[in-house]
mmCIF file of C-alpha atoms and ligand atoms in Angstrom:
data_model
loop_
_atom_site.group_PDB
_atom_site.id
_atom_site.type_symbol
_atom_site.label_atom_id
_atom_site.label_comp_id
_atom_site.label_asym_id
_atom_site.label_seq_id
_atom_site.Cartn_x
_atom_site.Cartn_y
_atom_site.Cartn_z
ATOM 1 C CA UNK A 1039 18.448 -14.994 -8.351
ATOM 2 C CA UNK A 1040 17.218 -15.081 -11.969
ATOM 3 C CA UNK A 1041 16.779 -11.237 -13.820
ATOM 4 C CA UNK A 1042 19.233 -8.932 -12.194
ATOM 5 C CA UNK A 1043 17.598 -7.290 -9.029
ATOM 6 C CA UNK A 1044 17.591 -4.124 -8.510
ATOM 7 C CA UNK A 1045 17.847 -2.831 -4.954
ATOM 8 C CA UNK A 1046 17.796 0.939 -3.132
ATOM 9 C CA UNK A 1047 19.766 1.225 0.036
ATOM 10 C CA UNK A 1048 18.817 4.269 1.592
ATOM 11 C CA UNK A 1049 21.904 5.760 3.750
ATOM 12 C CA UNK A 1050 24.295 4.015 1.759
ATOM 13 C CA UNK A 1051 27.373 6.263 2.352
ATOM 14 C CA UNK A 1052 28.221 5.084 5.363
ATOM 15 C CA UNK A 1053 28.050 2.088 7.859
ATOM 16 C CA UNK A 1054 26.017 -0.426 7.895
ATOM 17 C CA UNK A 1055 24.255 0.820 4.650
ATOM 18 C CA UNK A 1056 27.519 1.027 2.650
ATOM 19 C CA UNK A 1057 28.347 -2.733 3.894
ATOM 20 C CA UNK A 1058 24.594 -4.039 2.538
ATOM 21 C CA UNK A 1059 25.001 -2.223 -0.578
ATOM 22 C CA UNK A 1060 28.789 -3.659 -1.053
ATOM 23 C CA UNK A 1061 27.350 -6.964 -0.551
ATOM 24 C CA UNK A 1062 24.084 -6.700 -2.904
ATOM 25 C CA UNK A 1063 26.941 -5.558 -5.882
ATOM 26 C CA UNK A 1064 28.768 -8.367 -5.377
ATOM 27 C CA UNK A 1065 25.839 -10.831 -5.580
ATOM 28 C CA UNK A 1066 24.912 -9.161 -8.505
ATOM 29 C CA UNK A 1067 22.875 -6.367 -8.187
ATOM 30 C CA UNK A 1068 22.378 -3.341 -9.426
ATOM 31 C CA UNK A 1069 21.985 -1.023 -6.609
ATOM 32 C CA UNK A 1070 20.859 2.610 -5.862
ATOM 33 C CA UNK A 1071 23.267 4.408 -3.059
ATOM 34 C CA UNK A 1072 21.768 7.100 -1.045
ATOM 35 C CA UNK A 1073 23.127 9.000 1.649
ATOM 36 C CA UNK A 1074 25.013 12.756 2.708
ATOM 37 C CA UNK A 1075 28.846 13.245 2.686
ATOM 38 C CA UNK A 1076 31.670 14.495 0.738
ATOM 39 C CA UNK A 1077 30.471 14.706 -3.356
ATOM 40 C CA UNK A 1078 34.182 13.497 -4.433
ATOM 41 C CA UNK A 1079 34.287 10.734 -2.261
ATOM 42 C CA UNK A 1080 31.004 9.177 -3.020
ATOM 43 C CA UNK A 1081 31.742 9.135 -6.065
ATOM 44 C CA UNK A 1082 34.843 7.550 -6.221
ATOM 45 C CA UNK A 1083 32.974 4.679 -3.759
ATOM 46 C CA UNK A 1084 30.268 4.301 -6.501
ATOM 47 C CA UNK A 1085 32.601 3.978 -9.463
ATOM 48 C CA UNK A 1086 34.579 1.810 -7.489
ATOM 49 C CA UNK A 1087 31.753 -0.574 -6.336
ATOM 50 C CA UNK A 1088 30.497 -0.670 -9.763
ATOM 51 C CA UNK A 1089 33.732 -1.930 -11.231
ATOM 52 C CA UNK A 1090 34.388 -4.142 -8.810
ATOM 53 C CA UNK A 1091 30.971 -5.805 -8.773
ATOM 54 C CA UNK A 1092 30.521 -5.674 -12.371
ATOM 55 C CA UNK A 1093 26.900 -4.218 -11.759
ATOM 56 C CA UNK A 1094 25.414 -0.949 -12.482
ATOM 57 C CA UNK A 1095 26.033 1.241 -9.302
ATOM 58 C CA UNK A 1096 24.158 4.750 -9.165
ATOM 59 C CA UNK A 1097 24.103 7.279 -6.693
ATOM 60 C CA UNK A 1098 21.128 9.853 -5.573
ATOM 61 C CA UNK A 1099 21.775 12.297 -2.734
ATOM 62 C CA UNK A 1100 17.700 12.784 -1.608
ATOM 63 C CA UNK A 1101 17.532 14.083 1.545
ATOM 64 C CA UNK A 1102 15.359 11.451 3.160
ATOM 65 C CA UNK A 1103 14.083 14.141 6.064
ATOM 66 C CA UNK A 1104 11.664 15.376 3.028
ATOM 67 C CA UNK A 1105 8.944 13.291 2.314
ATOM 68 C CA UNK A 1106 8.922 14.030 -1.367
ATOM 69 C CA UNK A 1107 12.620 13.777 -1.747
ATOM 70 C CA UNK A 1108 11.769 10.120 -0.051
ATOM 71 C CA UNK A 1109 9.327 9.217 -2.458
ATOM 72 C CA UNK A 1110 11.353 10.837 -4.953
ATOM 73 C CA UNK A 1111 14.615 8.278 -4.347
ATOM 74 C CA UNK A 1112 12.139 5.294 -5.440
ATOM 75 C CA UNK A 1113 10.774 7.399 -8.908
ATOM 76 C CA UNK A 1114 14.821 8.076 -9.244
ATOM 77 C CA UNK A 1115 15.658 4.113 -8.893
ATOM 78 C CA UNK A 1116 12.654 3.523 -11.036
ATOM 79 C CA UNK A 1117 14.349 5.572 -13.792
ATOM 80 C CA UNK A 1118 17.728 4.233 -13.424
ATOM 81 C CA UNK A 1119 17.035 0.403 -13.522
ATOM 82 C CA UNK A 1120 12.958 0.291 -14.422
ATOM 83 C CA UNK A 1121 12.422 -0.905 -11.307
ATOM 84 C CA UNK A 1122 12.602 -1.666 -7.989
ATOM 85 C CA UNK A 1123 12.951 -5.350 -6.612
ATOM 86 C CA UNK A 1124 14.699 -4.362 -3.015
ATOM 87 C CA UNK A 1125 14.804 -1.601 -0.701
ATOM 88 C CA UNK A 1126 16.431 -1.192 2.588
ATOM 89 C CA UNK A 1127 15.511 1.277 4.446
ATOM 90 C CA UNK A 1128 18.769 2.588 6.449
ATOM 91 C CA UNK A 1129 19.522 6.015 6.770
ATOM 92 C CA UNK A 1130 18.990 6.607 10.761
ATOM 93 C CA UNK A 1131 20.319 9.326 13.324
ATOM 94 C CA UNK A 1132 21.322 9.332 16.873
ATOM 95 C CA UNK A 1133 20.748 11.742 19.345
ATOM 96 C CA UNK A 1134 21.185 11.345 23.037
ATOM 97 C CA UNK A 1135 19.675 13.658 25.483
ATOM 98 C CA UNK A 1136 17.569 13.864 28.688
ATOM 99 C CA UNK A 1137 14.119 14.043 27.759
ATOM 100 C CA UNK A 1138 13.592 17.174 29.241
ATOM 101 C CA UNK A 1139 16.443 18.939 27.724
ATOM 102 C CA UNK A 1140 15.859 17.025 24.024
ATOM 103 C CA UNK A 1141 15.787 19.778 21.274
ATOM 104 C CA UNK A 1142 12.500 19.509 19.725
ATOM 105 C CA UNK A 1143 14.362 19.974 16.274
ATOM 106 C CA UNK A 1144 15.906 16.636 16.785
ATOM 107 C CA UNK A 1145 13.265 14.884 18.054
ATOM 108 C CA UNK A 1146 11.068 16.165 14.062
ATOM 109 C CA UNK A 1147 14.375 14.711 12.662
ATOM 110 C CA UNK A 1148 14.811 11.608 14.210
ATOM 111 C CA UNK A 1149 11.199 10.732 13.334
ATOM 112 C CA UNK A 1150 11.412 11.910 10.011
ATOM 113 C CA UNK A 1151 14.721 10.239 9.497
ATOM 114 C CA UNK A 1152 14.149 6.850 11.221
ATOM 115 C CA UNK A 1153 10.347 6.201 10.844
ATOM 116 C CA UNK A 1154 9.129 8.344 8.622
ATOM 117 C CA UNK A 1155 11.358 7.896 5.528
ATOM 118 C CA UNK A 1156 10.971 4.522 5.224
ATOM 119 C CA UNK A 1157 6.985 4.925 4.882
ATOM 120 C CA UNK A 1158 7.550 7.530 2.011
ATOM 121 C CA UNK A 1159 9.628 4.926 0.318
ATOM 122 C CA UNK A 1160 7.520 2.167 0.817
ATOM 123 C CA UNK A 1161 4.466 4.578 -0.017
ATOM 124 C CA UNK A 1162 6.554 5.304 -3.208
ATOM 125 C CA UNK A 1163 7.174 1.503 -4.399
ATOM 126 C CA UNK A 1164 4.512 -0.250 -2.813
ATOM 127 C CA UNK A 1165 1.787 -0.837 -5.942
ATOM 128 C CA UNK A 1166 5.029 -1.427 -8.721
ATOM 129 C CA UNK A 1167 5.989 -4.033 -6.120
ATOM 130 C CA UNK A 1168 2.539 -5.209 -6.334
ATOM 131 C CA UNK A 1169 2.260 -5.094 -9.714
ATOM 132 C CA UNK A 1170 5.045 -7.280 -10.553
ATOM 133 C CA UNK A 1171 4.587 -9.607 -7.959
ATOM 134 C CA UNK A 1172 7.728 -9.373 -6.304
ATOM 135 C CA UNK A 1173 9.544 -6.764 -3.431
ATOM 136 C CA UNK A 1174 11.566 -7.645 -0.458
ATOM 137 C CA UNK A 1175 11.585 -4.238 2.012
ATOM 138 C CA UNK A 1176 14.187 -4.480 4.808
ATOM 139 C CA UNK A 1177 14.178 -1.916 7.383
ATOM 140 C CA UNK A 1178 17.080 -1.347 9.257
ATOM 141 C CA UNK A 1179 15.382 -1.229 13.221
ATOM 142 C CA UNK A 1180 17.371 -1.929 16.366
ATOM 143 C CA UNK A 1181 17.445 -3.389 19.495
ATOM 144 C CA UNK A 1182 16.127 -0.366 20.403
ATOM 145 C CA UNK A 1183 13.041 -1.618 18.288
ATOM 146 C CA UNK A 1184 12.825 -4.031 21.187
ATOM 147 C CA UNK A 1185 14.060 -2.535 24.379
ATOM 148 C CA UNK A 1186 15.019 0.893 25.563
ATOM 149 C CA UNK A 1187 18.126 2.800 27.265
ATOM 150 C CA UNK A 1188 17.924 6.038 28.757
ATOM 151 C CA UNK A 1189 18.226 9.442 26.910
ATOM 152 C CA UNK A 1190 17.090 7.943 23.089
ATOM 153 C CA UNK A 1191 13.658 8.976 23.392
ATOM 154 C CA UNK A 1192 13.410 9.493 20.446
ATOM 155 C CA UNK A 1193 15.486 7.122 18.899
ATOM 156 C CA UNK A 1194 13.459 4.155 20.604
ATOM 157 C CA UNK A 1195 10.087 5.574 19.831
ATOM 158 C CA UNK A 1196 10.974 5.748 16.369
ATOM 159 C CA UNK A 1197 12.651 2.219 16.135
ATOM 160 C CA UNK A 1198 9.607 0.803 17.786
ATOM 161 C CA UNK A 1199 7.421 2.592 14.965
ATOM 162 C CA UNK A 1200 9.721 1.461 12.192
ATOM 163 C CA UNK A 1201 8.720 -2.581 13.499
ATOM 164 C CA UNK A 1202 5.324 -1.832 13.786
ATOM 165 C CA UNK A 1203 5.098 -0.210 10.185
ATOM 166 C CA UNK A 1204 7.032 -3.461 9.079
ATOM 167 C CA UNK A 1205 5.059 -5.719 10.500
ATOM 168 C CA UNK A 1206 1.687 -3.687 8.799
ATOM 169 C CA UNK A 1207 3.062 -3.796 5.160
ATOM 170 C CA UNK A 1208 4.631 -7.626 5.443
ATOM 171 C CA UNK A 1209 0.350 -8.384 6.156
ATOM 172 C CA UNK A 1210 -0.342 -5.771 3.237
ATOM 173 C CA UNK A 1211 2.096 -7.731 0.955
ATOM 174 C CA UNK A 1212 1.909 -10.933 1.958
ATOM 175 C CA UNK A 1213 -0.318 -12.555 -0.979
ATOM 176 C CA UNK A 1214 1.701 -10.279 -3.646
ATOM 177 C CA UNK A 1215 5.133 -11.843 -2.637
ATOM 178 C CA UNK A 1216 5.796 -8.922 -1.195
ATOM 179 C CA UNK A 1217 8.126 -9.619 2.410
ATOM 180 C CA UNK A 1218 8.623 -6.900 5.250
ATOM 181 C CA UNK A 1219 11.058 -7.815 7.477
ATOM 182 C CA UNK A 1220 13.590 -5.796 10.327
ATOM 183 C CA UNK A 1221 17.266 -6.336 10.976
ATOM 184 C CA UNK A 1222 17.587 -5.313 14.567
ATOM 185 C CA UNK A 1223 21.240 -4.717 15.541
ATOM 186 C CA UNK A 1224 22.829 -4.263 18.978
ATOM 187 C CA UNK A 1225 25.865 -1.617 18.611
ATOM 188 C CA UNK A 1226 27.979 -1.611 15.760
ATOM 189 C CA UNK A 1227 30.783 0.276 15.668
ATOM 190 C CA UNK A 1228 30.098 2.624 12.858
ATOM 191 C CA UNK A 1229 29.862 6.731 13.074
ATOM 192 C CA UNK A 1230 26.603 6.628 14.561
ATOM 193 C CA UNK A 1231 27.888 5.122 17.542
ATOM 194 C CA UNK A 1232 31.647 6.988 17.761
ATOM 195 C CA UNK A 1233 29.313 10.028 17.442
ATOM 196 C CA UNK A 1234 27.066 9.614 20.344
ATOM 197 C CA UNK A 1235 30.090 8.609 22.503
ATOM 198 C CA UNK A 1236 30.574 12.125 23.383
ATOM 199 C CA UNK A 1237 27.377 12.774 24.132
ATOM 200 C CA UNK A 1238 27.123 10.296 26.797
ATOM 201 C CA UNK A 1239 30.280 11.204 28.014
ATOM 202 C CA UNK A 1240 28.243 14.265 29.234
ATOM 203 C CA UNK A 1241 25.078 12.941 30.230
ATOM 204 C CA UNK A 1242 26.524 10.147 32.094
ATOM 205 C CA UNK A 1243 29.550 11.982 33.337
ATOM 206 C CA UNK A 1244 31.989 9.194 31.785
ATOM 207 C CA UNK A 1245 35.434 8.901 30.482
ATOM 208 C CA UNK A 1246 35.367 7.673 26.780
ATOM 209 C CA UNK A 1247 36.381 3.764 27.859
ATOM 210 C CA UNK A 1248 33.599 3.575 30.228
ATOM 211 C CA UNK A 1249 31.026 4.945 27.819
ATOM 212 C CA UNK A 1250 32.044 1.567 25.290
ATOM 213 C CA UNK A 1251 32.113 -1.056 27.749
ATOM 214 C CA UNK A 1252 29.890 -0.054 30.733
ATOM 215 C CA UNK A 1253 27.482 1.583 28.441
ATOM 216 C CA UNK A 1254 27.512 0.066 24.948
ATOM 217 C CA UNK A 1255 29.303 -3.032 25.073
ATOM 218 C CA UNK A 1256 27.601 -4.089 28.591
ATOM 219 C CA UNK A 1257 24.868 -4.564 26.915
ATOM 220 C CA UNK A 1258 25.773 -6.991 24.699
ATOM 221 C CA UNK A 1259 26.515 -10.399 26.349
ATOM 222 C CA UNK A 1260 29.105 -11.287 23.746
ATOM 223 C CA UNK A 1261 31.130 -8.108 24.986
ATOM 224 C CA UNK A 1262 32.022 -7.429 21.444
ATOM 225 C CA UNK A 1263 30.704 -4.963 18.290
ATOM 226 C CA UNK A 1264 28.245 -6.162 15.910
ATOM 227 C CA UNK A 1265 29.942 -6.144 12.653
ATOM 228 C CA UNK A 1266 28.302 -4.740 9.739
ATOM 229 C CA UNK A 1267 29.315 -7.258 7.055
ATOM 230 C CA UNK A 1268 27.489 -9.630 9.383
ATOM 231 C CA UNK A 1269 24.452 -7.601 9.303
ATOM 232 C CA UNK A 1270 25.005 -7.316 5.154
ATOM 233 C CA UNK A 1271 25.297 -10.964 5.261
ATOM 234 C CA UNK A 1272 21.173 -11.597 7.353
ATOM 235 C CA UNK A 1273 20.046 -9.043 4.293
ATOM 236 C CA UNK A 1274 21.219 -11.335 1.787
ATOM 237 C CA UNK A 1275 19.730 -14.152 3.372
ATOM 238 C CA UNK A 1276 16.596 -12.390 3.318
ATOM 239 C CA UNK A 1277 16.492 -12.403 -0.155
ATOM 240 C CA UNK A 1278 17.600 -16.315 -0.742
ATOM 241 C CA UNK A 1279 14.536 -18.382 -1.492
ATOM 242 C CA UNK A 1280 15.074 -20.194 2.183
ATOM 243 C CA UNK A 1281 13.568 -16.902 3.485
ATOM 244 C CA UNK A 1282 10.218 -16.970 1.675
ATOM 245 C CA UNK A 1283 8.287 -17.282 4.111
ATOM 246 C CA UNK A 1284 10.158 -15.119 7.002
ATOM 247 C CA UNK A 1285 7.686 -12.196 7.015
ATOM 248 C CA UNK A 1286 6.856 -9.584 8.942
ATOM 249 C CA UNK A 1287 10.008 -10.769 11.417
ATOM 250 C CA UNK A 1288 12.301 -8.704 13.873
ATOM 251 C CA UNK A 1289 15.451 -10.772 13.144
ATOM 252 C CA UNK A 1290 17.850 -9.623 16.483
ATOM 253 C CA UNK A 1291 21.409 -9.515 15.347
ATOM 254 C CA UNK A 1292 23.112 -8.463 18.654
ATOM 255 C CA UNK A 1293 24.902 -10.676 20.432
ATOM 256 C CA UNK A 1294 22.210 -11.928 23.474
ATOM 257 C CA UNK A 1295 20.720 -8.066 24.375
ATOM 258 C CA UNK A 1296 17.334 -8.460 23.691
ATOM 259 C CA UNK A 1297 17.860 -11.835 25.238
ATOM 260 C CA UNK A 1298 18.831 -10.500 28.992
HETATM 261 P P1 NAD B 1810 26.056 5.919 9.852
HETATM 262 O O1 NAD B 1810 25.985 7.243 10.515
HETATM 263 O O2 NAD B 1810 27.376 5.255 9.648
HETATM 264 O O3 NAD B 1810 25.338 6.000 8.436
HETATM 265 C C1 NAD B 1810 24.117 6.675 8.284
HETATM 266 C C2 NAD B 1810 23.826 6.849 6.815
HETATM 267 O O4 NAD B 1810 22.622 7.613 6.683
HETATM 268 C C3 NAD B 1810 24.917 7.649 6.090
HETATM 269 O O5 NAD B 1810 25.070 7.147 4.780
HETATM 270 C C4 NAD B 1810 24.327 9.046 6.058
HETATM 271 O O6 NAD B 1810 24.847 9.849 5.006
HETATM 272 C C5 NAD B 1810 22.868 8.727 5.842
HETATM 273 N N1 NAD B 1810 22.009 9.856 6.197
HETATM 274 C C6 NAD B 1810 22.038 10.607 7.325
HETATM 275 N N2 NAD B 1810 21.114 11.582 7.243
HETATM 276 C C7 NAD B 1810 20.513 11.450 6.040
HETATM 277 C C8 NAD B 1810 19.479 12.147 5.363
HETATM 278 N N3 NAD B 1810 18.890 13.209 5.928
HETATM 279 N N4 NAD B 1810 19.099 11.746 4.145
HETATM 280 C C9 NAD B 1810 19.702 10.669 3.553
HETATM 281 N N5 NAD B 1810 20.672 9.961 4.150
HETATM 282 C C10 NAD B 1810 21.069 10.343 5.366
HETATM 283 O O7 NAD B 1810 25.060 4.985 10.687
HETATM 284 P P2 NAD B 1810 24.942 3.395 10.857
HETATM 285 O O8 NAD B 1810 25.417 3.054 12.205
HETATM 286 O O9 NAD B 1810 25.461 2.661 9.687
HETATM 287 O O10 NAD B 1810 23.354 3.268 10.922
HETATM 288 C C11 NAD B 1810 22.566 2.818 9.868
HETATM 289 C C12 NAD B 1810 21.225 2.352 10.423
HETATM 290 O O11 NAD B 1810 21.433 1.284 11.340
HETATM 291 C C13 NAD B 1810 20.464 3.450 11.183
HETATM 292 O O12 NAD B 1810 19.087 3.365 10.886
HETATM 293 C C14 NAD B 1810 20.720 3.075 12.621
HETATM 294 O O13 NAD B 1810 19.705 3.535 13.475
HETATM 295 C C15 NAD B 1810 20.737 1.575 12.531
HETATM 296 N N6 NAD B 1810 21.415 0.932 13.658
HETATM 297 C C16 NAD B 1810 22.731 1.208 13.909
HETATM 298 C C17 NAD B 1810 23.322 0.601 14.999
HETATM 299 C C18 NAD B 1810 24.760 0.850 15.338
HETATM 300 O O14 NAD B 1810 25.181 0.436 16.418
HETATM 301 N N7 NAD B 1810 25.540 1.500 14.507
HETATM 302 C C19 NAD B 1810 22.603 -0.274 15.806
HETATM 303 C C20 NAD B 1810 21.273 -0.530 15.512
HETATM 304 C C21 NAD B 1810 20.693 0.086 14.428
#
């Protein structure tokens, strides 16, 4: 990859963030974790990234529902490694409700979380990105980018937003070498999904097996989890030079859904 990259996974704590920021360390980046959770812990995952990967690991806890804590991450990032080559934009939230009962507060979160965040960011790094001729921005959609499923109104709507603003700023970087692309996973079995398990317990009047395979994993032809190395692996690829001209792409990682 020539110079050392530098790369800022947003919602890095956890998941499927943690997984693409484990992988970008051990290719040999320097990477920027981001995400909520226990102070102690994350820090013993960031020390312990960094010495395994050999790379300089840092850690910023901006919470990504405020735009100028958003924008903030990338002038943080910025400081830490003088710039910033990479950023995925992760962090997301769940929350599954009928429509008409769906708390208004969650619906403002969702979109700030899932959609909105990821234009601060980009907002944020967009003209250094410009400037130096280089940027790869991967936003972390969904099949729910694609398709939806009862009760995620708001979920969907802001997955479907997230491709749309990727597919605007791969056009608006295109000549600058500047690629916008979406991962779109079917369920993987992080804490997002054991979360909303619950949850549609209740609004589907389920037992906890049914919810996983006539609701999450009945979707998926392969009838099995997404795994999130695998999606950590597609990010990489992303960033190989065989990828140069993938822009402005929804790449579907989820077994045959969004093929049904
Ligand atoms: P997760 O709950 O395991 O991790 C979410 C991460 O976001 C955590 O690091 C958390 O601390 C961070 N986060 C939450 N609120 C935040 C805030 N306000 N500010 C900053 N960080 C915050 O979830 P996951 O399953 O790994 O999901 C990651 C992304 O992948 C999300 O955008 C999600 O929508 C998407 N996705 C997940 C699945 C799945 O099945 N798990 C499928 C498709 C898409």
């Amino acid at each position: 990859m020539g110079e050392r990259k530098a790369a800022l996974v947003t919602g890095s704590t956890s998941g499927i963030g943690l997984a693409v920021a484990t992988a970008f360390a051990k290719a040999g980046m320097d990477v920027m974790l981001n995400g909520l959770g226990d102070a102690a812990e994350i820090e013993k995952l960031r020390a312990g990234l960094e010495h395994d990967a050999g790379v300089a690991v840092k850690f910023d806890g901006a919470n990504l529902m405020d735009a100028n804590a958003a924008a903030g991450l990338v002038e943080s990032t910025v400081g830490a490694f003088g710039k910033v080559d990479v950023i995925v934009n992760n962090a997301g939230m769940q929350f599954v409700s009928p429509v008409e009962d769906f708390p208004v507060d969650k619906w403002n979160a969702i979109i700030a979380l899932n959609l909105s965040a990821a234009f601060h960011t980009t907002r944020a790094a967009f003209a250094g990105m410009k400037q130096r001729r280089y940027g790869r921005i991967i936003n972390i959609c969904s099949a729910h980018a694609h398709v939806a499923s009862p009760f995620k109104s708001a979920y969907v709507a802001a997955k479907h937003g997230l491709l749309g603003f990727t597919k605007t700023i791969a056009l608006e970087g295109a000549t600058f070498n500047i690629r916008a692309n979406g991962i779109s996973p079917g369920y993987v079995h992080t804490p997002l999904v054991e979360n909303q398990i619950p949850d549609t317990m209740k609004a589907r009047n389920m037992t906890r097996e049914q919810v996983i395979n006539d609701v999450l994993l009945a979707a998926q032809p392969t009838k099995e989890f997404v795994k999130a190395e695998d999606i950590a692996g597609l990010a990489l690829f992303l960033l190989s030079d065989a990828a140069n001209q993938i822009n402005g792409a929804s790449l579907n990682i989820d077994g045959g859904w969004t093929a049904a």
